[in-house]
Amino acid sequence: MEKRTVLQARRADSIGQQVCLEGWVRTRRDSKGGFSFIELNDGSCLANIQVVADNQLSNYENEVKHLTPGCSIRVVGEIKESQGKGQATEVQASEVFLFGTADAETYPLQKKRHTFEKLREWAHLRTRSNTFGSVFRVRNRVSYSIHQFFQERGYLYVNTPVITASDCEGAGEMFRVTTLDVDQPPKVNGKVDFSKDFFARPTYLTVSGQLEGEIFATSLGKVYTFGPTFRAENSNTSRHLAEFWMVEPEIAFADLEENMEVAEAFLKRIFSDVMNDCAEDMAFFNERIAPGILDTLQGIVESEFLRCSYTDAIDILQKSGQEFEYPVTWGMDLQSEHERFLTEQHFKRPVILHDYPRSIKPFYMRCNDDGKTVRAMDVLVPQVGEIIGGSQREERLDVLESRMKEQGLDAEEYWWYLDLRRYGTIPHSGFGLGLERVLQFITGMGNIRDVIPFPRTPGWAEF
């Protein structure tokens, strides 16, 4: 007897096959004719398959008629053409084996609707719901698409460290890693003596794999990292997580123009793959969560991303006649309201802004000859604003050292990063895409905590 998934069993070409299905009961209803209808789901797809179990089964009275939502079962039977609407097949059961029961009084996922906030408290069970099953099937496809995109183009996948002694962003919002006794740490001159710590120096959870990615790009060509990153930002907004996943390509011998081209092709590939391979789940999001999201994604795939300098964008915003919560001035960090105005109202398509003021960007971005801007870029999409951030990296040793001094960084701590400029320096570029941010956009989920399996936020580290 061949095991099949619900997804496989729902296809019309499976009619007539003897199969074994395993999954969880969504609902059961009994007929006066001496049989029961069981809705079975195994996570392979959004829809359930209907199982018809009659009173000829040996355990019909004592087990089948007592199945409740959440029970786990194995069904053996024949796939038949369904007489019901909205489904091509159903299973006529010749055997129903009960793996595990679910107490109807205490099982949280009953028929009534629960808020997403409530379901976060049951993160160990919420993936059995329609919404979260769809979210994590889409997350799986996006992750696969990321690897496919880069692997097909000859990029090397690099695993960068989670524990680091450097701060890529220079923001200082990092989680410290220590084995010292927090109640009685060793001290020298009144300060904690980190030479006695595990790594003999202050260490942190990484905020980015970019700097280490540059090491590989400057020897092995095109590379990308894809892993967890951490930020100790005490923020409880719907767009912030303390732990999140980043994909960060670094491209040897590439300028900002090539960087933009890769970023545009990358987003289009992800959106195309999701629409093609997660059609049922995306139809669900389009109908229930974010009406119009399919049109938005298709519009992005079919459009050409417009290039616009930061300076020109500021000029457009100032002349727009629009009242913004944050007044527009050259040198400011653009807010979501500004970015959305540009993509949704002014250009009416995705935009890549470039050449930002050096004062608001990190030390590693290449300085332009005007002395005021750097070769930075942000990819903006409708409804969200910035979805990708990147830059051409500063490859000139003297300029990089000057920028580090300008931002108060100790060059000695980045000796290895500077060495990349001392020995065979090259022009190179890269960008970062937050997996959860792009998933939030694709699915339309209102809170970023609902597109990661177990969210880590201020005051919350359950599961």
PDB file of C-alpha atoms in Angstrom, residues 45-240:
ATOM      1  CA  CYS A  45      -1.950  21.650   0.944  1.00  0.00           C
ATOM      2  CA  LEU A  46      -4.605  24.065   2.118  1.00  0.00           C
ATOM      3  CA  ALA A  47      -7.661  21.958   1.285  1.00  0.00           C
ATOM      4  CA  ASN A  48      -8.784  18.840   3.113  1.00  0.00           C
ATOM      5  CA  ILE A  49      -9.812  15.554   1.580  1.00  0.00           C
ATOM      6  CA  GLN A  50     -13.121  13.975   2.494  1.00  0.00           C
ATOM      7  CA  VAL A  51     -12.968  10.472   3.909  1.00  0.00           C
ATOM      8  CA  VAL A  52     -16.130   8.370   3.856  1.00  0.00           C
ATOM      9  CA  ALA A  53     -16.105   5.833   6.686  1.00  0.00           C
ATOM     10  CA  ASP A  54     -19.075   3.466   6.987  1.00  0.00           C
ATOM     11  CA  ASN A  55     -20.380   1.306   9.812  1.00  0.00           C
ATOM     12  CA  GLN A  56     -18.793  -1.805   8.318  1.00  0.00           C
ATOM     13  CA  LEU A  57     -15.477  -0.740   9.840  1.00  0.00           C
ATOM     14  CA  SER A  58     -14.689  -2.762  12.964  1.00  0.00           C
ATOM     15  CA  ASN A  59     -13.916   0.347  15.011  1.00  0.00           C
ATOM     16  CA  TYR A  60     -16.718   2.501  13.610  1.00  0.00           C
ATOM     17  CA  GLU A  61     -18.832   2.733  16.774  1.00  0.00           C
ATOM     18  CA  ASN A  62     -16.093   2.888  19.391  1.00  0.00           C
ATOM     19  CA  GLU A  63     -13.528   5.110  17.582  1.00  0.00           C
ATOM     20  CA  VAL A  64     -14.612   6.615  14.255  1.00  0.00           C
ATOM     21  CA  LYS A  65     -17.819   8.121  15.663  1.00  0.00           C
ATOM     22  CA  HIS A  66     -15.793   9.707  18.446  1.00  0.00           C
ATOM     23  CA  LEU A  67     -13.163  11.401  16.286  1.00  0.00           C
ATOM     24  CA  THR A  68     -12.825  15.102  17.085  1.00  0.00           C
ATOM     25  CA  PRO A  69     -10.782  17.964  15.593  1.00  0.00           C
ATOM     26  CA  GLY A  70      -7.087  17.390  16.211  1.00  0.00           C
ATOM     27  CA  CYS A  71      -7.183  13.579  16.323  1.00  0.00           C
ATOM     28  CA  SER A  72      -4.451  11.933  14.255  1.00  0.00           C
ATOM     29  CA  ILE A  73      -5.396   8.984  12.036  1.00  0.00           C
ATOM     30  CA  ARG A  74      -4.293   6.728   9.216  1.00  0.00           C
ATOM     31  CA  VAL A  75      -6.802   6.004   6.469  1.00  0.00           C
ATOM     32  CA  VAL A  76      -6.499   3.135   4.028  1.00  0.00           C
ATOM     33  CA  GLY A  77      -8.943   3.023   1.148  1.00  0.00           C
ATOM     34  CA  GLU A  78      -9.800   3.701  -2.476  1.00  0.00           C
ATOM     35  CA  ILE A  79      -9.810   7.139  -4.073  1.00  0.00           C
ATOM     36  CA  LYS A  80     -13.126   7.734  -5.805  1.00  0.00           C
ATOM     37  CA  GLU A  81     -14.675  10.540  -7.777  1.00  0.00           C
ATOM     38  CA  SER A  82     -16.390  12.841  -5.335  1.00  0.00           C
ATOM     39  CA  GLN A  83     -20.101  13.543  -5.532  1.00  0.00           C
ATOM     40  CA  GLY A  84     -19.640  16.713  -3.494  1.00  0.00           C
ATOM     41  CA  LYS A  85     -18.993  20.197  -4.822  1.00  0.00           C
ATOM     42  CA  GLY A  86     -15.538  21.782  -4.853  1.00  0.00           C
ATOM     43  CA  GLN A  87     -13.558  18.555  -4.727  1.00  0.00           C
ATOM     44  CA  ALA A  88     -12.546  16.101  -7.419  1.00  0.00           C
ATOM     45  CA  THR A  89     -11.925  13.125  -5.163  1.00  0.00           C
ATOM     46  CA  GLU A  90     -12.776  11.504  -1.866  1.00  0.00           C
ATOM     47  CA  VAL A  91     -11.590   8.370  -0.096  1.00  0.00           C
ATOM     48  CA  GLN A  92     -13.774   5.371   0.663  1.00  0.00           C
ATOM     49  CA  ALA A  93     -12.120   4.041   3.792  1.00  0.00           C
ATOM     50  CA  SER A  94     -11.501   0.322   4.299  1.00  0.00           C
ATOM     51  CA  GLU A  95      -9.505   1.020   7.460  1.00  0.00           C
ATOM     52  CA  VAL A  96      -9.244   3.916   9.907  1.00  0.00           C
ATOM     53  CA  PHE A  97      -6.483   3.637  12.497  1.00  0.00           C
ATOM     54  CA  LEU A  98      -6.399   6.081  15.410  1.00  0.00           C
ATOM     55  CA  PHE A  99      -2.922   7.314  16.357  1.00  0.00           C
ATOM     56  CA  GLY A 100      -3.826   9.927  18.942  1.00  0.00           C
ATOM     57  CA  THR A 101      -6.912  11.562  20.405  1.00  0.00           C
ATOM     58  CA  ALA A 102      -7.469  15.286  21.049  1.00  0.00           C
ATOM     59  CA  ASP A 103      -9.683  16.201  24.007  1.00  0.00           C
ATOM     60  CA  ALA A 104     -12.586  18.177  22.556  1.00  0.00           C
ATOM     61  CA  GLU A 105     -12.897  20.172  25.777  1.00  0.00           C
ATOM     62  CA  THR A 106      -9.316  21.451  25.838  1.00  0.00           C
ATOM     63  CA  TYR A 107      -8.080  21.371  22.214  1.00  0.00           C
ATOM     64  CA  PRO A 108      -7.621  25.068  21.367  1.00  0.00           C
ATOM     65  CA  LEU A 109      -8.316  24.959  17.621  1.00  0.00           C
ATOM     66  CA  GLN A 110     -12.075  24.550  17.611  1.00  0.00           C
ATOM     67  CA  LYS A 111     -14.368  25.772  14.852  1.00  0.00           C
ATOM     68  CA  LYS A 112     -14.654  29.291  16.247  1.00  0.00           C
ATOM     69  CA  ARG A 113     -12.274  31.898  14.873  1.00  0.00           C
ATOM     70  CA  HIS A 114      -9.296  33.002  16.965  1.00  0.00           C
ATOM     71  CA  THR A 115      -7.302  36.201  16.579  1.00  0.00           C
ATOM     72  CA  PHE A 116      -3.772  35.881  15.220  1.00  0.00           C
ATOM     73  CA  GLU A 117      -2.564  37.354  18.499  1.00  0.00           C
ATOM     74  CA  LYS A 118      -4.253  34.540  20.433  1.00  0.00           C
ATOM     75  CA  LEU A 119      -2.845  31.932  18.064  1.00  0.00           C
ATOM     76  CA  ARG A 120       0.686  33.192  18.811  1.00  0.00           C
ATOM     77  CA  GLU A 121       0.167  31.828  22.324  1.00  0.00           C
ATOM     78  CA  TRP A 122      -0.416  28.432  20.713  1.00  0.00           C
ATOM     79  CA  ALA A 123       2.479  28.577  18.254  1.00  0.00           C
ATOM     80  CA  HIS A 124       2.928  24.812  18.734  1.00  0.00           C
ATOM     81  CA  LEU A 125      -0.535  24.246  17.255  1.00  0.00           C
ATOM     82  CA  ARG A 126      -1.273  27.276  15.080  1.00  0.00           C
ATOM     83  CA  THR A 127       0.306  25.659  11.991  1.00  0.00           C
ATOM     84  CA  ARG A 128      -2.707  23.299  11.931  1.00  0.00           C
ATOM     85  CA  SER A 129      -4.922  26.263  11.041  1.00  0.00           C
ATOM     86  CA  ASN A 130      -5.581  27.233   7.422  1.00  0.00           C
ATOM     87  CA  THR A 131      -3.853  30.607   7.629  1.00  0.00           C
ATOM     88  CA  PHE A 132      -0.631  29.439   9.209  1.00  0.00           C
ATOM     89  CA  GLY A 133      -0.405  26.292   7.122  1.00  0.00           C
ATOM     90  CA  SER A 134      -0.490  28.576   4.088  1.00  0.00           C
ATOM     91  CA  VAL A 135       2.022  31.028   5.592  1.00  0.00           C
ATOM     92  CA  PHE A 136       4.635  28.355   6.177  1.00  0.00           C
ATOM     93  CA  ARG A 137       4.150  26.600   2.854  1.00  0.00           C
ATOM     94  CA  VAL A 138       4.788  29.978   1.222  1.00  0.00           C
ATOM     95  CA  ARG A 139       7.802  30.528   3.500  1.00  0.00           C
ATOM     96  CA  ASN A 140       9.172  27.161   2.395  1.00  0.00           C
ATOM     97  CA  ARG A 141       8.745  28.042  -1.285  1.00  0.00           C
ATOM     98  CA  VAL A 142      10.335  31.461  -0.904  1.00  0.00           C
ATOM     99  CA  SER A 143      13.346  29.931   0.882  1.00  0.00           C
ATOM    100  CA  TYR A 144      13.724  27.348  -1.884  1.00  0.00           C
ATOM    101  CA  SER A 145      13.383  30.047  -4.535  1.00  0.00           C
ATOM    102  CA  ILE A 146      16.156  32.092  -2.899  1.00  0.00           C
ATOM    103  CA  HIS A 147      18.566  29.173  -3.132  1.00  0.00           C
ATOM    104  CA  GLN A 148      17.484  28.350  -6.689  1.00  0.00           C
ATOM    105  CA  PHE A 149      17.984  31.919  -7.898  1.00  0.00           C
ATOM    106  CA  PHE A 150      21.556  32.167  -6.659  1.00  0.00           C
ATOM    107  CA  GLN A 151      22.621  28.583  -7.329  1.00  0.00           C
ATOM    108  CA  GLU A 152      21.453  28.791 -10.947  1.00  0.00           C
ATOM    109  CA  ARG A 153      23.582  31.917 -11.381  1.00  0.00           C
ATOM    110  CA  GLY A 154      26.758  30.402  -9.992  1.00  0.00           C
ATOM    111  CA  TYR A 155      26.730  31.951  -6.518  1.00  0.00           C
ATOM    112  CA  LEU A 156      28.435  30.106  -3.655  1.00  0.00           C
ATOM    113  CA  TYR A 157      26.357  29.573  -0.509  1.00  0.00           C
ATOM    114  CA  VAL A 158      28.372  30.697   2.529  1.00  0.00           C
ATOM    115  CA  ASN A 159      27.592  30.065   6.213  1.00  0.00           C
ATOM    116  CA  THR A 160      28.693  33.111   8.186  1.00  0.00           C
ATOM    117  CA  PRO A 161      29.074  33.074  11.995  1.00  0.00           C
ATOM    118  CA  VAL A 162      26.197  33.708  14.363  1.00  0.00           C
ATOM    119  CA  ILE A 163      28.618  34.842  17.088  1.00  0.00           C
ATOM    120  CA  THR A 164      30.665  37.898  16.147  1.00  0.00           C
ATOM    121  CA  ALA A 165      32.868  40.580  17.646  1.00  0.00           C
ATOM    122  CA  SER A 166      32.011  43.187  14.998  1.00  0.00           C
ATOM    123  CA  ASP A 167      28.980  45.403  14.519  1.00  0.00           C
ATOM    124  CA  CYS A 168      28.204  45.555  10.791  1.00  0.00           C
ATOM    125  CA  GLU A 169      25.593  48.281  11.058  1.00  0.00           C
ATOM    126  CA  GLY A 170      27.391  50.345  13.684  1.00  0.00           C
ATOM    127  CA  ALA A 171      24.091  50.802  15.505  1.00  0.00           C
ATOM    128  CA  GLY A 172      25.132  49.066  18.716  1.00  0.00           C
ATOM    129  CA  GLU A 173      21.781  47.275  19.177  1.00  0.00           C
ATOM    130  CA  MET A 174      23.290  43.811  19.634  1.00  0.00           C
ATOM    131  CA  PHE A 175      22.702  40.867  21.963  1.00  0.00           C
ATOM    132  CA  ARG A 176      25.770  40.122  24.072  1.00  0.00           C
ATOM    133  CA  VAL A 177      27.070  36.552  24.249  1.00  0.00           C
ATOM    134  CA  THR A 178      28.792  35.715  27.538  1.00  0.00           C
ATOM    135  CA  THR A 179      29.455  32.866  29.968  1.00  0.00           C
ATOM    136  CA  LEU A 180      30.497  35.221  32.767  1.00  0.00           C
ATOM    137  CA  ASP A 181      28.624  35.140  36.060  1.00  0.00           C
ATOM    138  CA  VAL A 182      26.182  38.021  35.544  1.00  0.00           C
ATOM    139  CA  ASP A 183      25.812  38.472  39.319  1.00  0.00           C
ATOM    140  CA  GLN A 184      29.546  38.664  40.006  1.00  0.00           C
ATOM    141  CA  PRO A 185      31.468  39.330  36.782  1.00  0.00           C
ATOM    142  CA  PRO A 186      35.248  39.798  36.987  1.00  0.00           C
ATOM    143  CA  LYS A 187      36.190  43.471  36.847  1.00  0.00           C
ATOM    144  CA  VAL A 188      39.208  45.640  36.092  1.00  0.00           C
ATOM    145  CA  ASN A 189      39.143  49.311  37.060  1.00  0.00           C
ATOM    146  CA  GLY A 190      35.437  49.036  37.774  1.00  0.00           C
ATOM    147  CA  LYS A 191      34.583  47.627  34.333  1.00  0.00           C
ATOM    148  CA  VAL A 192      33.736  44.059  33.328  1.00  0.00           C
ATOM    149  CA  ASP A 193      36.898  42.158  32.376  1.00  0.00           C
ATOM    150  CA  PHE A 194      35.905  40.405  29.167  1.00  0.00           C
ATOM    151  CA  SER A 195      39.362  38.874  28.832  1.00  0.00           C
ATOM    152  CA  LYS A 196      38.044  36.315  31.335  1.00  0.00           C
ATOM    153  CA  ASP A 197      35.025  35.567  29.148  1.00  0.00           C
ATOM    154  CA  PHE A 198      34.694  32.488  26.890  1.00  0.00           C
ATOM    155  CA  PHE A 199      36.043  34.266  23.799  1.00  0.00           C
ATOM    156  CA  ALA A 200      38.372  36.547  25.805  1.00  0.00           C
ATOM    157  CA  ARG A 201      36.630  39.611  24.347  1.00  0.00           C
ATOM    158  CA  PRO A 202      33.120  41.096  24.057  1.00  0.00           C
ATOM    159  CA  THR A 203      31.040  39.080  21.579  1.00  0.00           C
ATOM    160  CA  TYR A 204      27.521  39.393  20.226  1.00  0.00           C
ATOM    161  CA  LEU A 205      24.854  37.722  18.130  1.00  0.00           C
ATOM    162  CA  THR A 206      25.289  38.907  14.559  1.00  0.00           C
ATOM    163  CA  VAL A 207      23.149  41.599  12.955  1.00  0.00           C
ATOM    164  CA  SER A 208      24.433  40.701   9.474  1.00  0.00           C
ATOM    165  CA  GLY A 209      26.674  38.258   7.647  1.00  0.00           C
ATOM    166  CA  GLN A 210      27.717  40.907   5.138  1.00  0.00           C
ATOM    167  CA  LEU A 211      31.261  41.645   6.300  1.00  0.00           C
ATOM    168  CA  GLU A 212      32.164  37.953   6.393  1.00  0.00           C
ATOM    169  CA  GLY A 213      30.391  37.532   3.050  1.00  0.00           C
ATOM    170  CA  GLU A 214      32.759  40.117   1.586  1.00  0.00           C
ATOM    171  CA  ILE A 215      35.709  37.911   2.567  1.00  0.00           C
ATOM    172  CA  PHE A 216      34.389  35.143   0.336  1.00  0.00           C
ATOM    173  CA  ALA A 217      33.337  37.501  -2.467  1.00  0.00           C
ATOM    174  CA  THR A 218      36.872  38.882  -2.661  1.00  0.00           C
ATOM    175  CA  SER A 219      38.281  35.412  -3.253  1.00  0.00           C
ATOM    176  CA  LEU A 220      35.548  33.159  -4.617  1.00  0.00           C
ATOM    177  CA  GLY A 221      33.487  35.610  -6.668  1.00  0.00           C
ATOM    178  CA  LYS A 222      29.714  35.705  -6.272  1.00  0.00           C
ATOM    179  CA  VAL A 223      28.429  34.455  -2.895  1.00  0.00           C
ATOM    180  CA  TYR A 224      25.347  34.679  -0.708  1.00  0.00           C
ATOM    181  CA  THR A 225      24.534  34.116   2.947  1.00  0.00           C
ATOM    182  CA  PHE A 226      21.137  33.039   4.233  1.00  0.00           C
ATOM    183  CA  GLY A 227      20.654  32.644   7.958  1.00  0.00           C
ATOM    184  CA  PRO A 228      19.396  34.048  11.260  1.00  0.00           C
ATOM    185  CA  THR A 229      20.343  37.531  12.404  1.00  0.00           C
ATOM    186  CA  PHE A 230      19.558  39.360  15.637  1.00  0.00           C
ATOM    187  CA  ARG A 231      18.849  42.880  16.766  1.00  0.00           C
ATOM    188  CA  ALA A 232      18.288  44.008  20.362  1.00  0.00           C
ATOM    189  CA  GLU A 233      15.985  46.843  19.376  1.00  0.00           C
ATOM    190  CA  ASN A 234      13.344  47.394  22.040  1.00  0.00           C
ATOM    191  CA  SER A 235      10.562  47.742  19.482  1.00  0.00           C
ATOM    192  CA  ASN A 236       7.102  46.229  19.620  1.00  0.00           C
ATOM    193  CA  THR A 237       5.875  47.282  16.173  1.00  0.00           C
ATOM    194  CA  SER A 238       4.248  44.956  13.653  1.00  0.00           C
ATOM    195  CA  ARG A 239       7.401  45.132  11.488  1.00  0.00           C
ATOM    196  CA  HIS A 240      10.143  44.297  14.007  1.00  0.00           C
TER     197      HIS A 240
END
